[in-house]
């Protein structure tokens, strides 16, 4: 059997994200025949019924899990030259061409300059000092550094630059997490790509139709989409995000999340205290 020259990939740890990933696996099977789907997950056995899924065990490393996307890309690039990362709650709604081609580096659906994206007073106060510090350490020009919307982007090998990019993503993310900034992968991807010499490009059009709740809400506000046509997708998304649970289950889950968060934060502080960080 001939497979496409790219793969899809995602991160799916925890019941909610595994359930989303199963919906996405169904979409890929339906709309992108013979495209492999690489999943890093805490329960690979749940994906055994999918012949096109390669599920690998993964335990979250970053404090809130956002920066573990880099491990997904790393695994996917061990198997393919090109990988398309999708958040697990993305839905594919149309045929995906087997002949899609991408240039080396990162191809993002949307993005802009990193300073333009982080231009609110609150973000400037939190992130600008870190941007300035890291731009000096990494010898990069922030005016020529990109930001991308991290829910969907493609990474293609570029003579080893992708290896340095993923390494720097991990190191830079720790700088932000130590300052209490646990998300914002798009900005850190921009910094790491600039420092590694990996090019970021922005697609001028979508390669296939998709649903992502936050994107669809913007489309509806701009009259680019009809709410009633996508209501069933919003309903499915909501049922996965907010399943019916008892008060006891909700309380237990909240306690576990807080304990795991503290463990990862303390582990991060210990690890970074032993490293010669970004030097």
Backbone as CSV, one residue per row, in Angstrom:
resi,resn,N_x,N_y,N_z,CA_x,CA_y,CA_z,C_x,C_y,C_z
1,UNK,0.844,-1.200,0.000,0.000,0.000,0.000,0.880,1.252,0.000
2,UNK,0.571,2.206,-0.868,1.325,3.446,-0.943,0.746,4.471,0.028
3,UNK,1.626,5.056,0.841,1.185,6.064,1.783,1.544,7.454,1.267
4,UNK,0.843,8.462,1.761,1.148,9.834,1.389,2.521,10.227,1.917
5,UNK,3.068,11.313,1.349,4.419,11.725,1.726,4.441,12.638,2.950
6,UNK,3.330,12.673,3.671,3.261,13.439,4.914,2.379,12.672,5.887
7,UNK,2.423,13.059,7.134,1.533,12.470,8.127,0.860,13.577,8.914
8,UNK,-0.269,13.260,9.518,-0.868,14.123,10.520,-0.344,13.690,11.885
9,UNK,-0.370,14.594,12.850,0.067,14.222,14.193,-0.621,15.100,15.226
10,UNK,-0.755,14.559,16.457,-1.382,15.318,17.532,-0.934,14.789,18.882
11,UNK,-1.280,15.543,19.919,-1.044,15.170,21.315,-2.395,14.898,21.953
12,UNK,-2.532,13.744,22.607,-3.835,13.390,23.188,-3.640,12.637,24.490
13,UNK,-3.416,13.375,25.568,-3.308,12.767,26.890,-4.494,13.212,27.732
14,UNK,-5.102,12.277,28.425,-6.306,12.551,29.191,-7.538,12.185,28.381
15,UNK,-8.609,11.837,29.090,-9.833,11.361,28.447,-10.375,12.336,27.423
16,UNK,-10.411,13.606,27.785,-10.995,14.613,26.886,-10.249,14.663,25.556
17,UNK,-8.936,14.727,25.609,-8.162,14.857,24.381,-8.126,13.555,23.591
18,UNK,-8.168,12.419,24.276,-8.238,11.149,23.540,-9.559,11.046,22.784
19,UNK,-10.653,11.483,23.396,-11.948,11.432,22.720,-11.968,12.356,21.496
20,UNK,-11.375,13.539,21.634,-11.260,14.424,20.474,-10.435,13.751,19.385
21,UNK,-9.312,13.144,19.766,-8.406,12.538,18.792,-9.065,11.390,18.043
22,UNK,-9.979,10.685,18.703,-10.698,9.602,18.014,-11.607,10.166,16.924
23,UNK,-12.229,11.295,17.184,-13.046,11.942,16.158,-12.162,12.379,14.988
24,UNK,-11.001,12.930,15.309,-10.070,13.364,14.267,-9.546,12.169,13.480
25,UNK,-9.294,11.057,14.156,-8.845,9.835,13.470,-9.889,9.371,12.472
26,UNK,-11.163,9.439,12.854,-12.243,9.077,11.937,-12.253,10.000,10.717
27,UNK,-12.040,11.299,10.959,-12.025,12.266,9.855,-10.890,11.975,8.881
28,UNK,-9.708,11.692,9.421,-8.557,11.414,8.562,-8.793,10.158,7.740
29,UNK,-9.366,9.153,8.367,-9.669,7.909,7.665,-10.668,8.157,6.536
30,UNK,-11.609,9.053,6.766,-12.646,9.337,5.778,-12.159,10.250,4.663
31,UNK,-11.427,11.286,5.011,-11.100,12.339,4.053,-9.668,12.303,3.513
32,UNK,-8.808,11.518,4.140,-7.398,11.515,3.730,-6.882,10.086,3.691
33,UNK,-7.403,9.313,2.753,-7.102,7.884,2.630,-5.600,7.650,2.532
34,UNK,-5.114,6.691,3.328,-3.705,6.266,3.353,-2.769,7.280,4.026
35,UNK,-3.326,8.300,4.670,-2.478,9.207,5.444,-2.366,8.683,6.868
36,UNK,-1.143,8.527,7.341,-0.909,8.036,8.687,-1.126,9.148,9.713
37,UNK,-1.542,8.761,10.894,-1.852,9.698,11.974,-1.022,9.295,13.188
38,UNK,-0.066,10.136,13.548,0.822,9.877,14.678,0.242,10.545,15.921
39,UNK,0.043,9.757,16.987,-0.528,10.290,18.223,0.385,9.953,19.392
40,UNK,0.738,10.955,20.193,1.376,10.734,21.482,0.285,10.807,22.528
41,UNK,0.156,9.751,23.334,-0.980,9.636,24.245,-0.603,8.823,25.470
42,UNK,-1.366,8.990,26.528,-1.129,8.217,27.744,-1.779,6.839,27.678
43,UNK,-2.646,6.596,26.683,-3.292,5.278,26.546,-3.327,4.861,25.076
44,UNK,-2.191,4.399,24.530,-2.128,4.006,23.117,-3.117,2.903,22.752
45,UNK,-3.448,2.024,23.709,-4.335,0.895,23.409,-5.707,1.355,22.917
46,UNK,-6.134,2.562,23.291,-7.447,3.055,22.879,-7.534,3.331,21.379
47,UNK,-6.387,3.319,20.698,-6.377,3.634,19.272,-6.031,2.417,18.411
48,UNK,-6.055,1.235,19.009,-5.673,0.031,18.269,-6.611,-0.297,17.122
49,UNK,-7.855,0.154,17.203,-8.816,-0.192,16.159,-8.585,0.587,14.872
50,UNK,-7.715,1.596,14.901,-7.465,2.412,13.715,-6.207,1.927,13.001
51,UNK,-6.370,1.432,11.777,-5.229,0.891,11.036,-4.248,1.970,10.594
52,UNK,-4.721,3.215,10.493,-3.863,4.305,10.020,-3.243,5.101,11.165
53,UNK,-3.502,4.714,12.409,-2.982,5.424,13.573,-1.768,4.696,14.149
54,UNK,-0.722,5.456,14.406,0.421,4.957,15.164,0.443,5.729,16.479
55,UNK,0.061,5.066,17.555,-0.049,5.714,18.868,1.127,5.306,19.742
56,UNK,1.785,6.290,20.327,2.953,6.065,21.156,2.700,6.596,22.568
57,UNK,3.157,5.851,23.556,2.952,6.279,24.944,3.738,7.550,25.221
58,UNK,3.088,8.466,25.935,3.752,9.710,26.315,3.188,10.213,27.637
59,UNK,4.070,10.639,28.506,3.677,11.296,29.756,4.093,12.759,29.652
60,UNK,3.178,13.659,29.972,3.440,15.083,29.794,4.662,15.534,30.587
61,UNK,5.468,16.387,29.958,6.700,16.886,30.559,6.607,18.362,30.954
62,UNK,6.006,19.190,30.075,5.908,20.616,30.389,4.867,20.824,31.485
63,UNK,4.911,21.982,32.140,4.124,22.190,33.356,2.630,22.006,33.109
64,UNK,2.102,22.581,32.039,0.685,22.402,31.733,0.458,21.639,30.431
65,UNK,1.525,21.088,29.872,1.392,20.204,28.720,1.462,20.870,27.363
66,UNK,1.348,22.209,27.312,1.283,22.876,26.016,2.534,22.632,25.166
67,UNK,3.679,22.634,25.790,4.926,22.540,25.023,5.336,21.110,24.699
68,UNK,4.511,20.148,25.078,4.768,18.768,24.675,4.447,18.533,23.206
69,UNK,3.897,19.529,22.559,3.680,19.417,21.115,5.001,19.164,20.388
70,UNK,6.085,19.651,20.947,7.378,19.448,20.284,7.764,17.973,20.242
71,UNK,7.360,17.200,21.239,7.656,15.768,21.236,6.853,15.054,20.151
72,UNK,5.651,15.549,19.882,4.835,14.989,18.797,5.557,15.183,17.467
73,UNK,6.043,16.401,17.244,6.756,16.706,15.999,8.028,15.880,15.884
74,UNK,8.729,15.743,16.991,9.968,14.964,16.988,9.700,13.524,16.577
75,UNK,8.677,12.903,17.150,8.340,11.519,16.809,7.889,11.420,15.346
76,UNK,7.056,12.359,14.905,6.554,12.315,13.530,7.687,12.437,12.524
77,UNK,8.681,13.276,12.818,9.791,13.473,11.888,10.785,12.319,11.921
78,UNK,10.673,11.454,12.894,11.462,10.221,12.856,10.926,9.273,11.790
79,UNK,9.650,9.464,11.420,8.970,8.552,10.496,8.692,9.179,9.139
80,UNK,8.569,10.488,9.091,8.230,11.187,7.851,9.082,12.441,7.723
81,UNK,9.215,12.920,6.484,9.929,14.166,6.238,9.055,15.382,6.502
82,UNK,7.736,15.175,6.443,6.786,16.270,6.620,5.656,15.824,7.542
83,UNK,5.318,16.663,8.514,4.198,16.335,9.401,3.306,17.559,9.573
84,UNK,2.015,17.299,9.626,1.025,18.349,9.842,0.479,18.194,11.251
85,UNK,0.804,19.151,12.122,0.296,19.091,13.494,-1.086,19.725,13.549
86,UNK,-2.010,19.024,14.209,-3.345,19.541,14.474,-3.645,19.374,15.957
87,UNK,-4.245,20.386,16.578,-4.802,20.169,17.909,-5.796,19.022,17.823
88,UNK,-5.905,18.241,18.873,-6.749,17.041,18.826,-8.220,17.361,18.618
89,UNK,-8.649,18.593,18.927,-10.067,18.924,18.772,-10.397,19.551,17.424
90,UNK,-9.443,19.545,16.502,-9.722,19.988,15.143,-10.507,18.888,14.420
91,UNK,-11.425,19.276,13.553,-12.163,18.326,12.717,-11.852,18.629,11.249
92,UNK,-11.602,17.614,10.462,-11.372,17.753,9.029,-12.689,17.498,8.312
93,UNK,-13.075,18.419,7.400,-14.404,18.388,6.807,-14.403,18.148,5.302
94,UNK,-13.240,18.062,4.675,-13.208,17.866,3.225,-12.022,16.989,2.846
95,UNK,-11.991,16.572,1.611,-10.921,15.715,1.113,-9.568,16.410,1.243
96,UNK,-8.588,15.656,1.702,-7.211,16.150,1.815,-6.415,15.563,0.655
97,UNK,-5.852,16.415,-0.165,-5.101,15.949,-1.323,-3.855,15.185,-0.900
98,UNK,-3.605,14.054,-1.562,-2.406,13.264,-1.284,-1.164,13.907,-1.870
99,UNK,-1.357,14.920,-2.714,-0.231,15.543,-3.420,0.182,16.885,-2.828
100,UNK,-0.269,17.193,-1.628,0.128,18.458,-1.002,1.637,18.518,-0.847
101,UNK,2.226,19.648,-1.209,3.654,19.845,-1.076,3.919,21.049,-0.175
102,UNK,4.975,20.954,0.605,5.354,22.039,1.498,6.844,22.315,1.341
103,UNK,7.221,23.573,1.510,8.635,23.938,1.481,9.275,23.594,2.820
104,UNK,10.592,23.407,2.846,11.271,23.109,4.117,11.009,24.190,5.166
105,UNK,10.883,23.767,6.405,10.606,24.694,7.497,9.170,24.578,7.960
106,UNK,8.642,25.671,8.477,7.288,25.692,9.025,6.344,26.413,8.073
107,UNK,5.204,25.807,7.814,4.128,26.453,7.066,2.930,26.540,8.001
108,UNK,2.530,27.757,8.329,1.446,27.971,9.283,0.220,28.503,8.571
109,UNK,-0.942,28.227,9.129,-2.172,28.746,8.552,-2.272,30.250,8.748
110,UNK,-1.867,30.716,9.915,-2.003,32.138,10.225,-0.890,32.565,11.170
111,UNK,-0.539,33.840,11.094,0.494,34.358,11.986,0.839,35.789,11.639
112,UNK,1.805,36.331,12.362,2.244,37.703,12.144,3.556,37.903,12.899
113,UNK,4.010,39.136,13.000,5.211,39.436,13.771,4.952,39.203,15.265
114,UNK,5.941,38.708,15.977,5.772,38.352,17.385,5.415,39.567,18.245
115,UNK,5.960,40.747,17.928,5.663,41.952,18.699,4.245,42.451,18.409
116,UNK,3.831,42.322,17.162,2.470,42.728,16.797,1.445,41.876,17.521
117,UNK,1.696,40.566,17.601,0.735,39.681,18.265,0.659,39.955,19.762
118,UNK,1.783,40.243,20.375,1.829,40.457,21.832,1.829,41.948,22.160
119,UNK,0.908,42.699,21.541,0.945,44.156,21.677,0.006,44.718,22.727
120,UNK,-0.732,43.855,23.429,-1.600,44.379,24.492,-0.744,44.738,25.706
121,UNK,-1.241,45.657,26.518,-0.471,46.121,27.682,-0.139,44.964,28.621
122,UNK,-1.103,44.064,28.810,-0.891,42.949,29.730,0.201,42.011,29.208
123,UNK,0.133,41.690,27.907,1.134,40.792,27.327,2.504,41.453,27.286
124,UNK,2.541,42.737,26.977,3.825,43.450,26.961,4.478,43.397,28.329
125,UNK,3.707,43.628,29.367,4.241,43.640,30.724,4.789,42.280,31.112
126,UNK,4.096,41.194,30.695,4.515,39.845,31.070,5.629,39.305,30.180
127,UNK,5.494,39.532,28.870,6.358,38.821,27.930,7.487,39.643,27.324
128,UNK,7.275,40.951,27.164,8.290,41.751,26.475,9.669,41.669,27.123
129,UNK,9.788,41.742,28.466,11.119,41.604,29.065,11.792,40.276,28.717
130,UNK,11.002,39.195,28.657,11.569,37.898,28.292,11.969,37.876,26.828
131,UNK,11.135,38.479,25.973,11.482,38.557,24.550,12.812,39.282,24.358
132,UNK,12.962,40.405,25.048,14.185,41.207,24.902,15.408,40.451,25.420
133,UNK,15.245,39.802,26.573,16.353,39.038,27.144,16.771,37.899,26.223
134,UNK,15.795,37.169,25.712,16.101,36.026,24.860,16.619,36.452,23.497
135,UNK,16.130,37.583,22.979,16.622,38.048,21.680,18.108,38.366,21.754
136,UNK,18.567,38.865,22.897,19.991,39.141,23.066,20.784,37.851,23.211
137,UNK,20.281,36.921,24.030,20.983,35.653,24.232,21.068,34.836,22.952
138,UNK,19.988,34.889,22.154,19.899,34.061,20.956,20.325,34.795,19.693
139,UNK,20.653,36.084,19.843,21.108,36.909,18.705,20.060,36.941,17.588
140,UNK,18.843,37.284,17.946,17.785,37.392,16.954,17.161,38.782,16.992
141,UNK,16.586,39.182,15.870,15.923,40.474,15.728,14.422,40.272,15.877
142,UNK,13.831,40.824,16.914,12.404,40.629,17.164,11.539,41.211,16.049
143,UNK,12.041,42.230,15.361,11.278,42.808,14.261,11.128,41.828,13.101
144,UNK,12.020,40.850,13.046,11.970,39.831,11.988,11.672,38.445,12.550
145,UNK,11.015,38.418,13.706,10.649,37.152,14.342,9.145,36.956,14.263
146,UNK,8.722,35.766,13.856,7.307,35.514,13.636,6.590,34.933,14.840
147,UNK,5.302,34.952,14.749,4.393,34.247,15.653,3.432,33.469,14.781
148,UNK,2.996,32.284,15.221,2.004,31.541,14.458,0.912,31.021,15.385
149,UNK,-0.255,30.775,14.783,-1.362,30.164,15.528,-1.074,28.676,15.578
150,UNK,-0.825,28.171,16.788,-0.225,26.851,16.954,-1.207,25.688,16.859
151,UNK,-2.476,25.937,16.590,-3.434,24.831,16.550,-3.268,23.973,15.295
152,UNK,-2.628,24.549,14.244,-2.447,23.799,13.010,-1.274,24.388,12.228
153,UNK,-0.241,23.578,12.024,0.888,24.023,11.216,1.659,22.798,10.725
154,UNK,2.472,23.008,9.712,3.247,21.934,9.100,4.737,22.169,9.340
155,UNK,5.450,21.096,9.619,6.902,21.161,9.766,7.529,20.165,8.800
156,UNK,8.417,20.661,7.952,9.145,19.813,7.011,10.629,19.915,7.303
157,UNK,11.320,18.794,7.245,12.747,18.761,7.536,13.513,19.758,6.666
158,UNK,14.535,20.363,7.272,15.351,21.349,6.548,16.807,21.207,6.964
159,UNK,17.438,20.144,6.504,18.868,19.915,6.701,19.296,20.003,8.162
160,UNK,18.478,19.528,9.046,18.837,19.483,10.459,18.445,20.708,11.254
161,UNK,17.985,21.762,10.602,17.559,22.953,11.339,16.389,22.635,12.256
162,UNK,15.569,21.666,11.828,14.403,21.292,12.629,14.814,20.668,13.956
163,UNK,15.966,20.004,13.988,16.460,19.395,15.228,16.831,20.480,16.235
164,UNK,17.559,21.480,15.763,17.937,22.603,16.622,16.703,23.386,17.054
165,UNK,15.744,23.530,16.152,14.500,24.227,16.470,13.764,23.565,17.624
166,UNK,13.615,22.244,17.569,12.894,21.533,18.616,13.647,21.592,19.942
167,UNK,14.966,21.536,19.871,15.786,21.645,21.086,15.602,23.022,21.738
168,UNK,15.649,24.069,20.916,15.494,25.427,21.445,14.078,25.666,21.959
169,UNK,13.092,25.089,21.313,11.714,25.206,21.804,11.644,24.704,23.242
170,UNK,12.246,23.560,23.499,12.234,23.018,24.850,12.932,23.919,25.847
171,UNK,14.086,24.474,25.465,14.842,25.328,26.385,14.139,26.662,26.633
172,UNK,13.634,27.271,25.566,12.964,28.563,25.716,11.675,28.425,26.522
173,UNK,10.957,27.337,26.302,9.700,27.144,27.036,9.940,27.106,28.539
174,UNK,11.075,26.557,28.955,11.383,26.496,30.384,11.597,27.889,30.970
175,UNK,12.188,28.795,30.184,12.371,30.176,30.639,11.018,30.809,30.946
176,UNK,10.068,30.596,30.059,8.732,31.172,30.244,7.997,30.499,31.401
177,UNK,8.094,29.183,31.488,7.383,28.469,32.551,7.906,28.854,33.926
178,UNK,9.194,29.111,34.030,9.753,29.549,35.320,9.229,30.921,35.733
179,UNK,8.708,31.679,34.760,8.112,32.987,35.044,6.590,32.905,35.145
180,UNK,6.074,31.680,35.177,4.632,31.493,35.329,3.837,31.627,34.049
181,UNK,4.505,31.576,32.887,3.823,31.650,31.587,3.888,30.258,30.981
182,UNK,2.768,29.549,30.990,2.778,28.131,30.648,2.255,27.821,29.249
183,UNK,1.622,28.801,28.604,1.105,28.573,27.247,1.849,29.484,26.267
184,UNK,1.180,29.910,25.201,1.820,30.806,24.245,2.857,30.125,23.382
185,UNK,2.546,28.888,22.942,3.518,28.146,22.136,3.876,28.876,20.848
186,UNK,2.901,29.611,20.280,3.155,30.279,19.011,4.310,31.257,19.072
187,UNK,4.433,31.972,20.186,5.537,32.912,20.343,6.868,32.187,20.523
188,UNK,6.852,31.124,21.287,8.083,30.375,21.531,8.526,29.660,20.271
189,UNK,7.588,29.166,19.480,7.929,28.593,18.173,8.618,29.653,17.320
190,UNK,8.103,30.885,17.366,8.720,31.970,16.603,10.141,32.252,17.029
191,UNK,10.374,32.328,18.344,11.722,32.574,18.848,12.672,31.445,18.480
192,UNK,12.215,30.210,18.646,13.063,29.052,18.358,13.363,28.932,16.873
193,UNK,12.386,29.246,16.039,12.616,29.170,14.597,13.601,30.241,14.142
194,UNK,13.474,31.452,14.701,14.406,32.522,14.338,15.830,32.174,14.754
195,UNK,15.977,31.610,15.944,17.309,31.284,16.454,17.942,30.106,15.714
196,UNK,17.122,29.204,15.217,17.643,28.020,14.529,17.776,28.220,13.023
197,UNK,17.229,29.323,12.528,17.271,29.578,11.094,16.194,28.859,10.312
198,UNK,15.199,28.344,11.008,14.103,27.627,10.357,13.047,28.635,9.901
199,UNK,12.725,28.628,8.642,11.805,29.607,8.063,10.355,29.321,8.446
200,UNK,9.614,30.394,8.766,8.160,30.311,8.954,7.496,30.983,7.767
201,UNK,6.584,30.259,7.132,5.781,30.816,6.043,4.313,30.727,6.436
202,UNK,3.498,31.594,5.839,2.068,31.591,6.121,1.304,31.252,4.840
203,UNK,0.440,30.241,4.936,-0.384,29.846,3.788,-1.383,30.942,3.468
204,UNK,-1.579,31.161,2.193,-2.555,32.171,1.786,-3.969,31.604,1.701
205,UNK,-4.082,30.271,1.779,-5.402,29.642,1.727,-5.356,28.334,2.502
206,UNK,-6.516,27.879,2.926,-6.599,26.607,3.648,-6.447,25.454,2.665
207,UNK,-5.648,24.445,3.044,-5.433,23.291,2.176,-6.640,22.349,2.177
208,UNK,-7.470,22.420,3.231,-8.682,21.607,3.329,-9.628,22.292,4.311
209,UNK,-10.891,21.956,4.230,-11.869,22.531,5.154,-11.724,21.889,6.531
210,UNK,-11.865,22.697,7.573,-11.709,22.181,8.932,-12.621,22.943,9.877
211,UNK,-12.796,22.349,11.047,-13.550,22.998,12.130,-12.665,23.063,13.364
212,UNK,-12.553,24.250,13.910,-11.919,24.485,15.210,-12.796,25.492,15.901
213,UNK,-13.290,25.183,17.078,-14.357,25.986,17.674,-14.029,27.469,17.756
214,UNK,-12.827,27.815,18.220,-12.513,29.240,18.389,-12.374,29.941,17.041
215,UNK,-11.894,29.228,16.041,-11.775,29.805,14.699,-13.158,29.973,14.082
216,UNK,-14.015,28.981,14.286,-15.353,29.029,13.711,-16.175,30.161,14.308
217,UNK,-15.991,30.445,15.583,-16.712,31.548,16.217,-16.326,32.886,15.587
218,UNK,-15.043,33.032,15.251,-14.585,34.253,14.575,-15.187,34.332,13.182
219,UNK,-15.200,33.197,12.474,-15.795,33.164,11.132,-17.268,33.581,11.180
220,UNK,-17.980,33.096,12.181,-19.404,33.422,12.316,-19.583,34.913,12.580
221,UNK,-18.735,35.483,13.438,-18.798,36.912,13.736,-18.547,37.750,12.491
222,UNK,-17.694,37.248,11.609,-17.355,37.964,10.379,-18.290,37.603,9.220
223,UNK,-19.338,36.831,9.521,-20.315,36.389,8.512,-19.668,35.549,7.414
224,UNK,-18.599,34.843,7.774,-17.937,33.937,6.842,-18.436,32.506,7.013
225,UNK,-19.277,32.291,8.012,-19.815,30.970,8.290,-21.184,31.137,8.944
226,UNK,-22.033,30.120,8.771,-23.375,30.140,9.358,-23.402,29.256,10.603
227,UNK,-23.834,29.826,11.709,-23.837,29.101,12.982,-24.665,27.825,12.911
228,UNK,-25.820,27.890,12.247,-26.698,26.720,12.215,-26.091,25.561,11.430
229,UNK,-25.229,25.851,10.459,-24.607,24.802,9.660,-23.543,24.039,10.446
230,UNK,-22.978,24.679,11.446,-21.900,24.052,12.215,-22.328,23.700,13.639
231,UNK,-23.630,23.876,13.934,-24.083,23.666,15.302,-23.814,22.256,15.784
232,UNK,-23.975,21.248,14.908,-23.753,19.861,15.333,-22.298,19.632,15.732
233,UNK,-21.377,20.341,15.077,-19.958,20.212,15.430,-19.679,20.897,16.771
234,UNK,-20.312,22.038,16.997,-20.183,22.697,18.305,-20.753,21.792,19.401
235,UNK,-21.866,21.130,19.121,-22.499,20.259,20.115,-21.595,19.072,20.463
236,UNK,-20.990,18.464,19.447,-20.080,17.342,19.694,-18.878,17.809,20.511
237,UNK,-18.329,18.947,20.122,-17.167,19.494,20.834,-17.514,19.760,22.297
238,UNK,-18.671,20.351,22.524,-19.094,20.694,23.886,-19.329,19.437,24.725
239,UNK,-19.875,18.395,24.113,-20.147,17.165,24.864,-18.857,16.487,25.320
240,UNK,-17.773,16.654,24.543,-16.478,16.094,24.930,-15.794,16.977,25.970
241,UNK,-15.911,18.277,25.784,-15.267,19.210,26.704,-15.936,19.220,28.078
242,UNK,-17.247,19.062,28.106,-17.992,19.179,29.367,-18.888,17.964,29.576
243,UNK,-18.313,16.793,29.805,-19.121,15.594,30.060,-19.821,15.688,31.409
244,UNK,-20.917,14.971,31.539,-21.641,14.973,32.806,-20.840,14.184,33.845
245,UNK,-20.568,14.833,34.971,-19.801,14.186,36.033,-20.394,14.577,37.377
246,UNK,-20.181,13.724,38.378,-20.672,14.015,39.723,-19.785,15.073,40.380
247,UNK,-20.293,15.645,41.453,-19.524,16.624,42.216,-18.234,15.982,42.744
248,UNK,-18.328,14.728,43.160,-17.155,14.007,43.660,-16.094,13.865,42.571
249,UNK,-16.516,13.500,41.367,-15.576,13.336,40.251,-14.914,14.664,39.897
250,UNK,-15.701,15.725,39.893,-15.144,17.040,39.577,-14.126,17.476,40.630
251,UNK,-14.454,17.235,41.899,-13.541,17.614,42.981,-12.258,16.812,42.943
252,UNK,-12.386,15.519,42.695,-11.207,14.655,42.624,-10.314,15.058,41.464
253,UNK,-10.928,15.332,40.328,-10.174,15.736,39.141,-9.424,17.040,39.385
254,UNK,-10.074,17.988,40.064,-9.442,19.274,40.354,-8.236,19.085,41.275
255,UNK,-8.370,18.218,42.262,-7.277,17.957,43.200,-6.095,17.289,42.491
256,UNK,-6.411,16.335,41.621,-5.348,15.636,40.872,-4.596,16.618,39.977
257,UNK,-5.340,17.477,39.285,-4.713,18.448,38.393,-3.779,19.389,39.160
258,UNK,-4.227,19.831,40.337,-3.406,20.732,41.136,-2.144,20.031,41.623
259,UNK,-2.273,18.772,42.034,-1.122,18.008,42.514,-0.118,17.769,41.385
260,UNK,-0.625,17.391,40.215,0.250,17.148,39.069,0.941,18.431,38.639
261,UNK,0.206,19.539,38.655,0.796,20.834,38.306,1.961,21.163,39.234
262,UNK,1.778,21.011,40.536,2.830,21.322,41.491,4.033,20.399,41.303
263,UNK,3.766,19.124,41.014,4.859,18.176,40.787,5.695,18.597,39.575
264,UNK,5.036,18.933,38.469,5.771,19.306,37.259,6.536,20.607,37.452
265,UNK,5.946,21.547,38.183,6.617,22.817,38.431,7.859,22.613,39.289
266,UNK,7.739,21.825,40.343,8.895,21.546,41.199,9.968,20.776,40.432
267,UNK,9.547,19.855,39.579,10.506,19.103,38.758,11.241,20.043,37.817
268,UNK,10.509,20.978,37.214,11.133,21.950,36.322,12.185,22.770,37.059
269,UNK,11.853,23.248,38.252,12.802,24.064,39.016,14.044,23.263,39.381
270,UNK,13.854,21.987,39.700,15.017,21.141,40.033,15.884,20.912,38.801
271,UNK,15.243,20.570,37.677,15.998,20.283,36.453,16.781,21.498,35.993
272,UNK,16.138,22.665,35.979,16.813,23.855,35.487,17.920,24.309,36.433
273,UNK,17.811,23.983,37.701,18.875,24.341,38.643,20.145,23.526,38.385
274,UNK,19.990,22.405,37.684,21.139,21.530,37.388,21.713,21.797,35.985
275,UNK,21.067,22.674,35.207,21.482,22.884,33.827,22.190,24.213,33.657
276,UNK,23.074,24.247,32.666,23.669,25.504,32.215,22.736,26.029,31.124
277,UNK,21.782,26.832,31.526,20.606,27.065,30.718,20.820,28.122,29.646
278,UNK,20.554,27.740,28.377,20.664,28.629,27.217,21.996,29.347,27.147
279,UNK,23.031,28.667,27.541,24.386,29.217,27.443,25.257,28.300,26.606
